[in-house]
Short mmCIF file of C-alpha atoms in Angstrom, two decimals:
data_model
loop_
_atom_site.label_atom_id
_atom_site.label_comp_id
_atom_site.label_asym_id
_atom_site.label_seq_id
_atom_site.Cartn_x
_atom_site.Cartn_y
_atom_site.Cartn_z
CA MET A 296 -0.02 -0.23 0.48
CA VAL A 297 0.96 3.50 -0.25
CA ALA A 298 2.25 5.04 2.81
CA PRO A 299 -0.24 7.53 3.97
CA THR A 300 0.63 11.56 4.19
CA ALA A 301 1.43 11.13 7.71
CA SER A 302 4.21 8.59 7.25
CA GLN A 303 6.73 11.93 6.24
CA LYS A 304 5.67 12.69 10.35
CA THR A 305 7.48 11.49 13.43
CA PHE A 306 4.84 11.24 16.32
CA ASP A 307 5.28 10.70 20.27
CA PHE A 308 4.23 7.39 20.67
CA ARG A 309 4.97 6.86 24.56
CA ARG A 310 1.02 7.05 25.89
CA LEU A 311 -0.08 4.58 22.81
CA SER A 312 0.94 1.38 24.76
CA LEU A 313 -0.46 2.47 28.39
CA GLU A 314 1.67 2.31 31.88
CA GLU A 315 1.80 -1.47 31.66
CA ALA A 316 3.22 -2.10 28.16
CA GLN A 317 5.49 0.60 28.65
CA SER A 318 6.62 -1.51 31.82
CA SER A 319 6.54 -5.34 29.56
CA ASN A 320 9.92 -6.53 28.72
CA ARG A 321 11.02 -5.16 25.22
CA SER A 322 12.30 -8.65 24.74
CA GLU A 323 9.08 -10.24 24.72
CA PHE A 324 8.49 -9.06 21.12
CA GLY A 325 11.32 -11.06 20.08
CA ALA A 326 13.94 -9.97 16.97
CA GLY A 327 10.66 -10.93 14.12
CA PHE A 328 8.51 -8.27 15.97
CA VAL A 329 10.10 -5.06 17.12
CA ASN A 330 12.93 -4.47 18.37
CA SER A 331 12.91 -0.62 18.52
CA ASP A 332 11.03 0.42 22.08
CA PRO A 333 7.63 1.44 21.40
CA ALA A 334 7.91 4.21 24.25
CA THR A 335 10.40 6.22 21.88
CA PRO A 336 9.28 8.96 19.23
CA GLN A 337 11.45 6.64 16.84
CA PHE A 338 9.25 3.91 17.14
CA PHE A 339 6.01 5.08 15.15
CA GLN A 340 8.66 6.16 12.36
CA ASP A 341 10.67 3.36 11.92
CA THR A 342 8.38 0.31 12.85
CA PHE A 343 4.67 1.26 13.10
CA LEU A 344 4.96 3.18 9.86
CA ASP A 345 6.32 0.54 8.01
CA PHE A 346 3.34 -1.57 8.79
CA PHE A 347 1.32 0.93 6.48
CA ASN A 348 3.51 0.79 3.78
CA GLY A 349 2.29 -2.70 2.67
CA PRO A 350 3.99 -5.91 0.94
CA PHE A 351 6.40 -4.05 -1.64
CA GLY A 352 7.28 -0.91 0.95
CA ASP A 353 10.68 -3.09 1.21
CA GLY A 354 14.39 -1.66 0.04
CA GLN A 355 14.41 -2.66 -3.80
CA LYS A 356 11.57 -1.09 -4.80
CA PRO A 357 11.54 2.16 -6.11
CA MET A 358 10.02 5.07 -3.88
CA ASP A 359 9.28 6.90 -6.76
CA ASP A 360 7.72 4.42 -8.44
CA PRO A 361 5.52 6.61 -11.59
CA TYR A 362 2.88 3.82 -11.36
CA ASN A 363 1.59 4.52 -8.08
CA THR A 364 0.67 8.03 -9.01
CA GLY A 365 -3.02 7.72 -10.68
CA ASP A 366 -1.98 10.54 -12.85
CA LEU A 367 -0.50 9.23 -16.19
CA THR A 368 -1.79 9.19 -19.37
CA TYR A 369 -0.57 6.96 -22.13
CA GLN A 370 3.49 6.91 -22.20
CA THR A 371 6.07 4.71 -22.52
CA VAL A 372 6.87 1.48 -20.11
CA MET A 373 10.31 2.20 -19.12
CA PRO A 374 11.56 4.40 -16.36
CA GLN A 375 13.58 7.36 -17.85
CA GLY A 376 17.08 6.48 -19.66
CA GLN A 377 16.49 2.95 -19.55
CA THR A 378 16.15 0.75 -22.67
CA THR A 379 13.41 -0.07 -23.79
CA ASN A 380 15.13 -3.54 -24.89
CA LEU A 381 12.46 -6.04 -23.78
CA ALA A 382 14.73 -8.89 -25.01
CA LEU A 383 15.60 -11.67 -22.97
CA PRO A 384 19.74 -11.62 -21.97
CA ALA A 385 21.58 -13.94 -23.69
CA ASP A 386 22.29 -15.72 -20.02
CA GLN A 387 19.28 -15.46 -19.00
CA SER A 388 18.19 -18.43 -16.55
CA VAL A 389 14.71 -18.19 -16.49
CA PHE A 390 14.40 -19.44 -19.94
CA GLU A 391 13.13 -22.71 -21.33
CA PRO A 392 11.01 -23.79 -24.44
CA GLU A 393 7.65 -22.57 -24.21
CA ARG A 394 4.63 -24.11 -22.87
CA PRO A 395 1.05 -24.32 -23.53
CA PHE A 396 -0.12 -22.34 -20.39
CA ALA A 397 2.10 -19.49 -21.22
CA ARG A 398 1.22 -18.74 -25.19
CA ALA A 399 -2.88 -19.37 -23.42
CA LEU A 400 -2.57 -16.80 -20.46
CA ILE A 401 -0.89 -13.89 -23.51
CA GLN A 402 -3.71 -14.89 -25.31
CA SER A 403 -6.55 -14.83 -23.34
CA ILE A 404 -5.35 -11.18 -21.59
CA LEU A 405 -4.54 -9.71 -25.42
CA ALA A 406 -8.04 -10.77 -25.99
CA ARG A 407 -10.20 -9.22 -23.11
CA ALA A 408 -7.63 -6.22 -23.89
CA TRP A 409 -8.89 -5.96 -27.82
CA GLN A 410 -12.41 -5.06 -26.01
CA VAL A 411 -11.01 -1.87 -24.59
CA PRO A 412 -11.19 1.17 -27.25
CA LEU A 413 -6.98 1.38 -27.72
CA ASP A 414 -5.36 2.72 -30.84
CA PRO A 415 -2.68 0.65 -32.83
CA LYS A 416 0.28 1.86 -30.76
CA ALA A 417 -1.17 1.45 -27.63
CA GLN A 418 -2.26 -2.39 -28.67
CA GLN A 419 1.50 -2.92 -30.30
CA GLU A 420 2.75 -2.17 -26.27
CA ILE A 421 0.63 -4.38 -25.02
CA SER A 422 1.34 -6.99 -27.11
CA ALA A 423 4.91 -6.80 -26.75
CA ASN A 424 4.63 -6.50 -23.07
CA LEU A 425 2.95 -9.30 -22.31
CA ASN A 426 4.92 -11.14 -24.82
CA PHE A 427 8.49 -10.09 -22.48
CA ILE A 428 6.27 -10.60 -19.27
CA LEU A 429 4.90 -14.03 -19.69
CA THR A 430 7.43 -16.29 -20.93
CA THR A 431 7.18 -19.96 -19.37
CA GLY A 432 10.54 -18.94 -17.38
CA ARG A 433 9.44 -15.54 -15.95
CA ILE A 434 5.87 -17.58 -14.92
CA ARG A 435 7.45 -19.97 -13.11
CA GLN A 436 9.79 -17.59 -11.55
CA PHE A 437 7.15 -14.81 -10.36
CA ILE A 438 5.02 -18.28 -8.84
CA SER A 439 8.09 -18.90 -6.93
CA LEU A 440 8.46 -15.15 -5.67
CA TYR A 441 4.86 -15.03 -5.07
CA PHE A 442 4.75 -18.47 -2.60
CA LYS A 443 8.45 -17.00 -0.89
CA CYS A 444 6.90 -13.74 -0.11
CA TRP A 445 3.38 -13.22 -0.51
CA GLN A 446 2.41 -16.91 0.85
CA PRO A 447 3.83 -16.40 4.46
CA SER A 448 1.21 -13.55 4.66
CA CYS A 449 -1.69 -14.69 3.09
CA ALA A 450 -1.51 -18.30 2.90
CA MET A 451 -5.13 -19.21 0.98
CA LEU A 452 -3.27 -21.39 -1.79
CA HIS A 453 -2.24 -25.09 -1.25
CA VAL A 454 1.29 -24.51 -1.84
CA PRO A 455 1.95 -28.63 -3.48
CA SER A 456 -1.10 -28.92 -5.54
CA PHE A 457 -0.52 -25.74 -7.04
CA ASP A 458 0.58 -26.54 -11.00
CA PRO A 459 0.80 -24.15 -13.27
CA GLU A 460 0.36 -26.87 -16.22
CA THR A 461 -3.61 -27.64 -14.45
CA VAL A 462 -4.69 -24.32 -12.47
CA PRO A 463 -7.57 -22.21 -14.04
CA LEU A 464 -5.74 -19.59 -16.24
CA PRO A 465 -7.19 -16.59 -14.13
CA LEU A 466 -5.52 -17.52 -11.23
CA LEU A 467 -2.47 -18.33 -12.87
CA ALA A 468 -2.59 -14.73 -13.65
CA ALA A 469 -3.01 -13.45 -10.50
CA VAL A 470 -0.45 -15.68 -9.07
CA ALA A 471 2.20 -14.65 -11.61
CA PHE A 472 1.41 -11.01 -11.34
CA MET A 473 1.01 -10.34 -7.19
CA GLY A 474 4.73 -12.44 -7.77
CA ALA A 475 6.06 -10.10 -10.58
CA MET A 476 5.81 -7.04 -7.82
CA TYR A 477 8.36 -8.90 -6.03
CA SER A 478 10.87 -9.42 -8.75
CA SER A 479 14.17 -7.36 -8.58
CA ASP A 480 14.26 -7.05 -11.93
CA GLN A 481 12.75 -3.18 -12.51
CA ARG A 482 12.15 -4.17 -16.00
CA GLU A 483 9.89 -6.82 -15.14
CA THR A 484 7.95 -5.16 -12.21
CA CYS A 485 7.36 -1.84 -14.63
CA VAL A 486 6.20 -4.10 -17.38
CA ALA A 487 3.88 -6.05 -15.02
CA LYS A 488 2.38 -2.68 -13.77
CA ARG A 489 2.07 -1.64 -17.11
CA VAL A 490 -0.48 -4.28 -18.02
CA LEU A 491 -1.85 -5.07 -14.28
CA ASP A 492 -5.36 -3.27 -15.29
CA PHE A 493 -5.76 -5.67 -18.21
CA ALA A 494 -4.64 -8.78 -16.67
CA GLU A 495 -7.70 -7.59 -14.01
CA LEU A 496 -9.79 -6.73 -16.92
CA PHE A 497 -9.58 -10.96 -17.76
CA VAL A 498 -9.33 -12.51 -14.14
CA PHE A 499 -13.00 -10.68 -13.64
CA SER A 500 -14.38 -11.66 -17.01
CA SER A 501 -14.58 -15.43 -15.85
CA ASP A 502 -18.04 -16.92 -15.40
CA VAL A 503 -17.96 -16.29 -11.77
CA PHE A 504 -18.44 -12.65 -11.51
CA SER A 505 -19.91 -12.70 -14.96
CA ALA A 506 -23.40 -10.57 -15.09
CA GLU A 507 -24.24 -12.33 -18.51
CA SER A 508 -23.95 -15.94 -16.85
CA GLU A 509 -26.35 -14.26 -14.27
CA VAL A 510 -28.53 -13.34 -16.97
CA SER A 511 -28.64 -16.26 -18.53
CA ILE A 512 -29.08 -18.50 -16.00
CA VAL A 513 -32.09 -17.05 -14.69
CA PHE A 514 -33.28 -16.40 -18.24
CA SER A 515 -33.13 -20.15 -19.38
CA GLY A 516 -34.83 -20.98 -16.30
CA GLY A 517 -32.23 -23.05 -14.19
CA ARG A 518 -31.47 -23.07 -10.86
CA CYS A 519 -29.20 -19.99 -10.28
CA TYR A 520 -25.31 -20.76 -9.71
CA LYS A 521 -26.46 -24.67 -8.54
CA ASP A 522 -23.49 -26.43 -7.08
CA GLU A 523 -21.12 -23.40 -7.01
CA THR A 524 -20.75 -23.89 -3.31
CA THR A 525 -18.74 -27.24 -3.91
CA ASP A 526 -17.24 -26.47 -8.01
CA TRP A 527 -13.48 -26.00 -7.13
CA VAL A 528 -12.60 -24.35 -10.34
CA LYS A 529 -15.15 -21.65 -9.66
CA PHE A 530 -13.56 -21.68 -6.26
CA GLN A 531 -10.19 -20.72 -7.71
CA ASN A 532 -11.19 -18.07 -9.92
CA CYS A 533 -12.58 -16.49 -7.03
CA GLN A 534 -9.29 -16.83 -5.63
CA ALA A 535 -7.96 -15.33 -8.64
CA GLY A 536 -10.10 -12.09 -8.61
CA PHE A 537 -9.01 -11.18 -5.05
CA ILE A 538 -5.67 -11.83 -5.50
CA ILE A 539 -5.24 -9.57 -8.56
CA LEU A 540 -7.50 -7.03 -6.49
CA LEU A 541 -4.70 -7.47 -4.10
CA ALA A 542 -1.96 -6.45 -6.17
CA GLN A 543 -3.89 -3.53 -7.80
CA TYR A 544 -4.76 -1.84 -3.97
CA TRP A 545 -0.98 -2.51 -3.37
CA ALA A 546 1.06 -1.58 -6.30
CA GLY A 547 -1.27 -0.18 -9.08
CA SER A 548 -2.27 3.28 -10.44
CA ARG A 549 -4.78 5.73 -7.85
CA VAL A 550 -7.48 5.02 -10.17
CA SER A 551 -7.11 0.78 -10.07
CA ARG A 552 -6.69 1.14 -6.10
CA ASN A 553 -9.60 3.03 -5.85
CA ARG A 554 -11.19 -0.26 -7.78
CA ALA A 555 -10.02 -2.99 -6.68
CA MET A 556 -11.59 -1.08 -2.67
CA GLU A 557 -14.70 -0.42 -4.23
CA ASN A 558 -15.97 -2.09 -6.83
CA ARG A 559 -13.58 -5.60 -7.20
CA PHE A 560 -13.87 -6.40 -3.80
CA SER A 561 -17.29 -5.96 -3.46
CA GLU A 562 -17.94 -8.47 -6.08
CA VAL A 563 -15.47 -10.56 -4.40
CA VAL A 564 -17.60 -10.57 -0.98
CA LYS A 565 -20.57 -11.04 -3.28
CA VAL A 566 -19.50 -13.99 -4.65
CA ALA A 567 -17.89 -15.63 -1.69
CA ARG A 568 -21.22 -15.00 0.58
CA ARG A 569 -22.96 -16.72 -2.77
CA MET A 570 -20.52 -19.68 -2.51
CA GLU A 571 -20.69 -20.02 1.23
CA LEU A 572 -17.43 -19.24 1.90
CA VAL A 573 -18.22 -17.43 5.08
CA LYS A 574 -19.49 -20.81 6.75
CA ALA A 575 -16.84 -23.33 5.46
CA ARG A 576 -16.46 -25.33 7.93
CA HIS A 577 -14.22 -29.35 8.08
CA LEU A 578 -17.48 -31.99 8.20
CA PRO A 579 -16.99 -35.77 9.56
CA ASP A 580 -17.81 -36.79 6.14
CA ASP A 581 -14.40 -35.46 4.97
CA GLN A 582 -12.28 -37.00 6.98
CA GLY A 583 -11.60 -40.03 4.92
CA HIS A 584 -10.38 -37.73 2.00
CA GLU A 585 -7.28 -35.57 2.44
CA HIS A 586 -7.91 -33.88 -1.22
CA LEU A 587 -11.08 -32.88 -0.15
CA TRP A 588 -10.30 -31.23 3.39
CA ILE A 589 -7.14 -29.57 1.65
CA GLN A 590 -10.15 -27.54 -0.46
CA LYS A 591 -12.27 -27.10 2.62
CA GLU A 592 -8.99 -25.60 3.94
CA CYS A 593 -8.36 -23.46 1.17
CA ARG A 594 -11.73 -22.04 1.43
CA VAL A 595 -11.48 -21.97 5.33
CA ARG A 596 -8.44 -19.31 4.73
CA THR A 597 -9.81 -17.48 1.59
CA ALA A 598 -13.22 -16.56 3.58
CA SER A 599 -10.66 -15.30 6.99
CA ILE A 600 -8.30 -13.10 4.59
CA ILE A 601 -10.87 -11.72 2.40
CA SER A 602 -12.36 -10.86 6.05
CA LEU A 603 -8.67 -9.62 6.84
CA LEU A 604 -8.85 -6.90 3.44
CA ASP A 605 -12.39 -5.82 4.54
CA CYS A 606 -11.40 -4.68 7.84
CA ALA A 607 -7.80 -3.30 6.76
CA PHE A 608 -10.08 -1.18 4.27
CA PHE A 609 -11.38 0.08 7.46
CA PHE A 610 -8.07 0.34 9.17
CA TYR A 611 -6.37 1.89 6.83
CA GLN A 612 -8.87 4.25 4.84
CA ASN A 613 -12.72 4.55 6.49
CA TYR A 614 -14.07 2.14 4.03
CA PRO A 615 -16.52 0.62 5.72
CA CYS A 616 -17.26 -3.07 6.28
CA ARG A 617 -18.97 -5.53 4.07
CA LEU A 618 -18.64 -8.18 5.96
CA THR A 619 -19.93 -8.61 9.81
CA GLN A 620 -18.29 -10.41 12.80
CA SER A 621 -21.48 -12.02 13.17
CA GLU A 622 -21.50 -13.86 9.66
CA MET A 623 -17.34 -15.31 9.70
CA GLU A 624 -19.48 -18.54 10.69
CA CYS A 625 -16.27 -20.57 8.75
CA ASP A 626 -13.62 -22.57 11.02
CA LEU A 627 -10.52 -20.99 12.37
CA PRO A 628 -7.57 -21.55 10.21
CA SER A 629 -5.49 -24.71 10.71
CA ASP A 630 -1.84 -24.24 11.65
CA GLU A 631 0.49 -23.10 8.53
CA SER A 632 2.56 -26.05 8.75
CA VAL A 633 0.11 -28.62 8.23
CA PHE A 634 -1.45 -26.53 5.35
CA PHE A 635 2.10 -26.16 3.83
CA SER A 636 2.78 -29.58 3.89
CA GLU A 637 1.83 -32.01 0.42
CA HIS A 638 0.03 -34.95 3.34
CA PRO A 639 -1.53 -32.87 6.19
CA PHE A 640 -3.10 -35.74 7.05
CA ALA A 641 0.27 -37.01 7.83
CA GLU A 642 1.66 -33.94 9.59
CA PRO A 643 2.24 -34.27 13.36
CA LYS A 644 0.43 -31.40 14.48
CA PHE A 645 -2.75 -32.03 11.95
CA CYS A 646 -5.91 -31.50 14.11
CA PHE A 647 -8.81 -32.37 11.58
CA SER A 648 -11.52 -29.06 12.85
CA ARG A 649 -10.37 -26.49 15.02
CA GLU A 650 -13.72 -26.91 16.26
CA LEU A 651 -14.29 -23.02 16.90
CA THR A 652 -15.79 -20.77 14.63
CA ILE A 653 -14.06 -17.25 13.93
CA THR A 654 -17.81 -15.68 15.22
CA ALA A 655 -17.43 -17.80 18.28
CA ALA A 656 -13.60 -16.92 19.06
CA PHE A 657 -14.78 -13.24 18.73
CA GLU A 658 -17.75 -13.70 21.05
CA ASN A 659 -15.40 -15.51 23.83
CA LEU A 660 -13.16 -12.71 23.80
CA LEU A 661 -15.84 -10.21 24.47
CA GLU A 662 -17.37 -12.20 27.41
CA GLU A 663 -17.28 -10.64 30.91
CA THR A 664 -16.16 -14.44 32.00
CA GLU A 665 -14.20 -16.67 29.39
CA LEU A 666 -16.51 -18.97 28.56
CA LYS A 667 -13.33 -21.58 27.49
CA PRO A 668 -9.69 -20.90 27.09
CA MET A 669 -8.89 -21.03 23.57
CA ASP A 670 -5.59 -22.29 21.46
CA LEU A 671 -5.19 -19.38 19.25
CA THR A 672 -2.63 -19.11 16.53
CA ALA A 673 -0.64 -16.01 15.26
CA LEU A 674 -2.77 -16.09 12.57
CA ASP A 675 -5.85 -15.98 14.60
CA MET A 676 -4.68 -13.04 16.64
CA PHE A 677 -4.39 -11.23 13.64
CA ILE A 678 -8.00 -11.81 12.55
CA LEU A 679 -9.20 -11.54 16.06
CA ILE A 680 -7.38 -8.30 16.65
CA HIS A 681 -8.57 -6.82 12.92
CA LEU A 682 -12.48 -7.57 13.68
CA LEU A 683 -11.83 -5.97 17.07
CA TYR A 684 -10.35 -2.36 15.54
CA SER A 685 -13.59 -2.57 13.55
CA PHE A 686 -15.94 -2.78 15.86
CA ILE A 687 -14.60 -0.54 17.90
CA ASN A 688 -14.21 2.13 15.27
CA ALA A 689 -17.97 1.24 14.26
CA HIS A 690 -19.25 1.28 17.76
CA MET A 691 -17.26 5.12 18.41
CA ALA A 692 -19.35 6.27 15.04
CA THR A 693 -22.58 4.89 17.15
CA LEU A 694 -21.54 6.63 19.72
CA GLY A 695 -21.00 10.01 18.58
CA PRO A 696 -24.41 11.64 18.29
CA PHE A 697 -25.22 9.95 21.82
CA ILE A 698 -22.62 11.49 23.39
CA ARG A 699 -23.27 15.06 21.71
CA MET A 700 -27.10 14.62 22.55
CA GLY A 701 -25.89 13.56 26.38
CA ASN A 702 -28.05 11.02 26.26
CA ILE A 703 -25.02 8.22 27.19
CA THR A 704 -24.86 7.15 30.97
CA LYS A 705 -23.16 4.74 32.82
CA PRO A 706 -24.69 1.47 33.54
CA GLY A 707 -25.94 1.40 36.75
CA HIS A 708 -23.04 -1.57 38.33
CA LEU A 709 -20.65 0.82 37.12
CA MET A 710 -21.85 4.19 38.56
CA SER A 711 -19.46 5.56 41.00
CA ASP A 712 -19.69 8.99 43.69
CA ARG A 713 -17.49 10.39 41.39
CA PRO A 714 -18.51 13.23 38.87
CA GLN A 715 -18.28 11.74 35.40
CA GLN A 716 -15.82 14.32 33.42
CA ALA A 717 -17.53 15.42 30.42
CA GLU A 718 -14.69 14.70 28.40
CA SER A 719 -14.04 10.93 28.86
CA ILE A 720 -15.54 8.57 26.49
CA PRO A 721 -19.05 6.97 28.38
CA GLU A 722 -18.65 3.42 29.64
CA ASP A 723 -21.52 2.11 28.13
CA ARG A 724 -21.83 -1.96 28.70
CA ILE A 725 -20.42 -2.49 24.89
CA LEU A 726 -17.27 -0.55 25.94
CA VAL A 727 -16.90 -2.74 29.07
CA SER A 728 -16.74 -5.60 26.57
CA VAL A 729 -14.38 -4.24 24.21
CA LYS A 730 -12.00 -3.68 27.11
CA ASN A 731 -12.37 -7.10 28.07
CA GLY A 732 -12.00 -8.13 24.95
CA LEU A 733 -8.45 -6.21 24.44
CA SER A 734 -6.88 -7.27 27.75
CA ARG A 735 -7.83 -10.66 26.84
CA TRP A 736 -6.39 -10.20 23.01
CA ARG A 737 -3.16 -8.93 24.95
CA ASP A 738 -2.66 -11.56 27.49
CA TYR A 739 -3.27 -14.15 24.52
CA TRP A 740 -0.49 -12.18 22.29
CA PHE A 741 2.26 -12.12 24.58
CA ALA A 742 1.53 -16.07 25.79
CA LEU A 743 1.38 -16.74 22.34
CA ARG A 744 4.68 -14.82 21.77
CA ASN A 745 6.63 -16.56 24.52
CA ARG A 746 5.81 -20.15 23.56
CA VAL A 747 6.45 -19.37 19.94
CA SER A 748 10.55 -19.53 19.01
CA ASN A 749 12.24 -16.79 17.30
CA ASP A 750 12.81 -18.54 13.65
CA GLU A 751 8.94 -19.46 13.63
CA TRP A 752 8.13 -15.60 14.81
CA ALA A 753 10.26 -14.70 12.11
CA SER A 754 8.37 -16.81 9.74
CA MET A 755 5.26 -15.53 10.42
CA GLY A 756 4.58 -12.96 7.66
CA PHE A 757 2.29 -9.84 8.65
CA TYR A 758 0.91 -11.59 11.62
CA LYS A 759 4.07 -10.32 13.91
CA ASN A 760 1.92 -6.45 13.43
CA SER A 761 -1.29 -7.89 15.39
CA TYR A 762 0.30 -5.74 18.37
CA ASN A 763 0.11 -2.46 16.45
CA PHE A 764 -3.19 -3.14 15.59
CA TRP A 765 -4.03 -3.13 19.80
CA LEU A 766 -1.98 -0.06 20.04
CA VAL A 767 -4.98 1.73 18.00
CA SER A 768 -7.44 0.08 19.00
CA GLN A 769 -6.29 1.08 22.71
CA LEU A 770 -5.98 4.59 21.58
CA LEU A 771 -9.65 4.58 20.30
CA ILE A 772 -11.07 3.10 24.19
CA THR A 773 -9.10 5.82 26.26
CA LYS A 774 -8.29 9.02 24.51
CA LYS A 775 -11.32 11.40 25.12
CA ASP A 776 -10.91 13.18 21.69
CA ALA A 777 -11.37 9.85 19.60
CA VAL A 778 -15.07 9.72 19.20
CA ASP A 779 -14.75 13.39 17.39
CA VAL A 780 -11.80 12.11 15.31
CA VAL A 781 -13.85 9.05 14.61
CA MET A 782 -16.62 11.24 13.58
CA ARG A 783 -14.83 13.82 11.40
CA MET A 784 -13.05 11.03 9.28
CA GLU A 785 -14.96 10.83 5.84
CA VAL A 786 -15.00 7.64 4.18
CA HIS A 787 -11.90 6.80 1.69
CA CYS A 788 -10.04 8.66 3.59
CA GLU A 789 -6.43 9.21 2.01
CA ASP A 790 -4.47 9.49 5.09
CA LYS A 791 -6.21 8.36 8.22
CA LEU A 792 -3.16 8.57 10.12
CA GLU A 793 -2.92 12.10 9.57
CA LYS A 794 -6.91 12.14 10.94
CA LEU A 795 -5.49 9.92 13.89
CA LYS A 796 -2.67 12.17 15.02
CA VAL A 797 -4.43 14.11 17.44
CA LEU A 798 -4.77 10.78 19.40
CA LEU A 799 -0.87 10.86 19.54
CA ASP A 800 -0.28 14.61 20.98
CA ASP A 801 1.42 14.77 24.24
CA GLN A 802 -0.79 17.52 25.26
CA LYS A 803 -3.66 16.09 25.40
CA ASP A 804 -4.43 13.76 28.70
CA LEU A 805 -5.65 10.37 28.97
#
């Protein structure tokens, strides 16, 4: 993701972690999470804001990438001063005889691109770019980069089962273009970004997203989308749409990012609901069939990560969630090592079902007295803190008008003899439950960190950033200005960190 406006500023983060966090042993976070002290101003600049830069914000990526401005007209592909020779060097190690899947992918994207009104020069460039970027060798290289760089943070494809010779072309396109964003060859990344929009058009032209397909089924009197909940190819095409919109959101132009967030994600959520991904659970009938377990786990994980992105849109840009906590009735994802295995049933940590849904885990966090201790993974914690943040933010927005009218009071069992300060956030019953949930989440977080080795922790991708979400969530329920900040924040806010700056002001007391 493109860094928000506030990334150019340094804020004092000392109050964000609260007194108990300030006194914690910083080694608890481990080398894979935060080596800097959250009690120092530099923490916000060096650690927290890195989290907001998205998955391509590493050192090998050009920070002045013109393709993220969204303000370009049609122009050359290469950065200024770089050769436009797209031929493979003589020693190119990724060369191999072209496979049918590479030729088919080029032709499929071209066929969709030709439906866009473009002049002959533009068509010629698109053709040259696709023939450069989608060679067999490069596709394999990009697939490898996808699984090396992206899979640890968003594991929803079963690596041993992924074969470019057999997967649907939309999924192959999505994985290849996402992987291309991690290429160390700037030519490859620039060319991939240049034709990313056309890859998106191709992926979303599949039947699973097609209004024409829906009209055809209804007009013919058939049952709409019969058996779609078990159709593996259609599910993979849904995954393709999700992956390509992720690539667009973090690497596309401003227009493409907005389209991914506002339009494409809504299409993916619609299909996910229709396929009942939000209700995906491992059933007893699947116990004797490893391939069915793998397919169901892919559905569980895809639903979980769709929910994560839904909350992330809310977190980064104040875009309202399209899924609710209550409808996330899918299982919690399995252990990472089990899902990554070629034969999950043979893994020592294999457990057929977690026997706990995301909704149930979320509700358990909020209970005044925890109903049952939970065995949570880093991914579970990442999912739950996203849901908690979104729940808190939405609740604060709901509270706003009532606070301004003076119609909120504490519940009877929370009343005290001390007069309530007008500036403080009234503690309604929901807010009390939220505080319980955040406190309980933090206990689980440190317990998890203490039992995980540093090597395992370092391999956990984005999940290590969960505590950052906790810190911001804690701000929202403790800072007296939080309600006003949330109420004033517009939908699709481009600089949400700038808006949250007031909550970090040292001059404002908790």
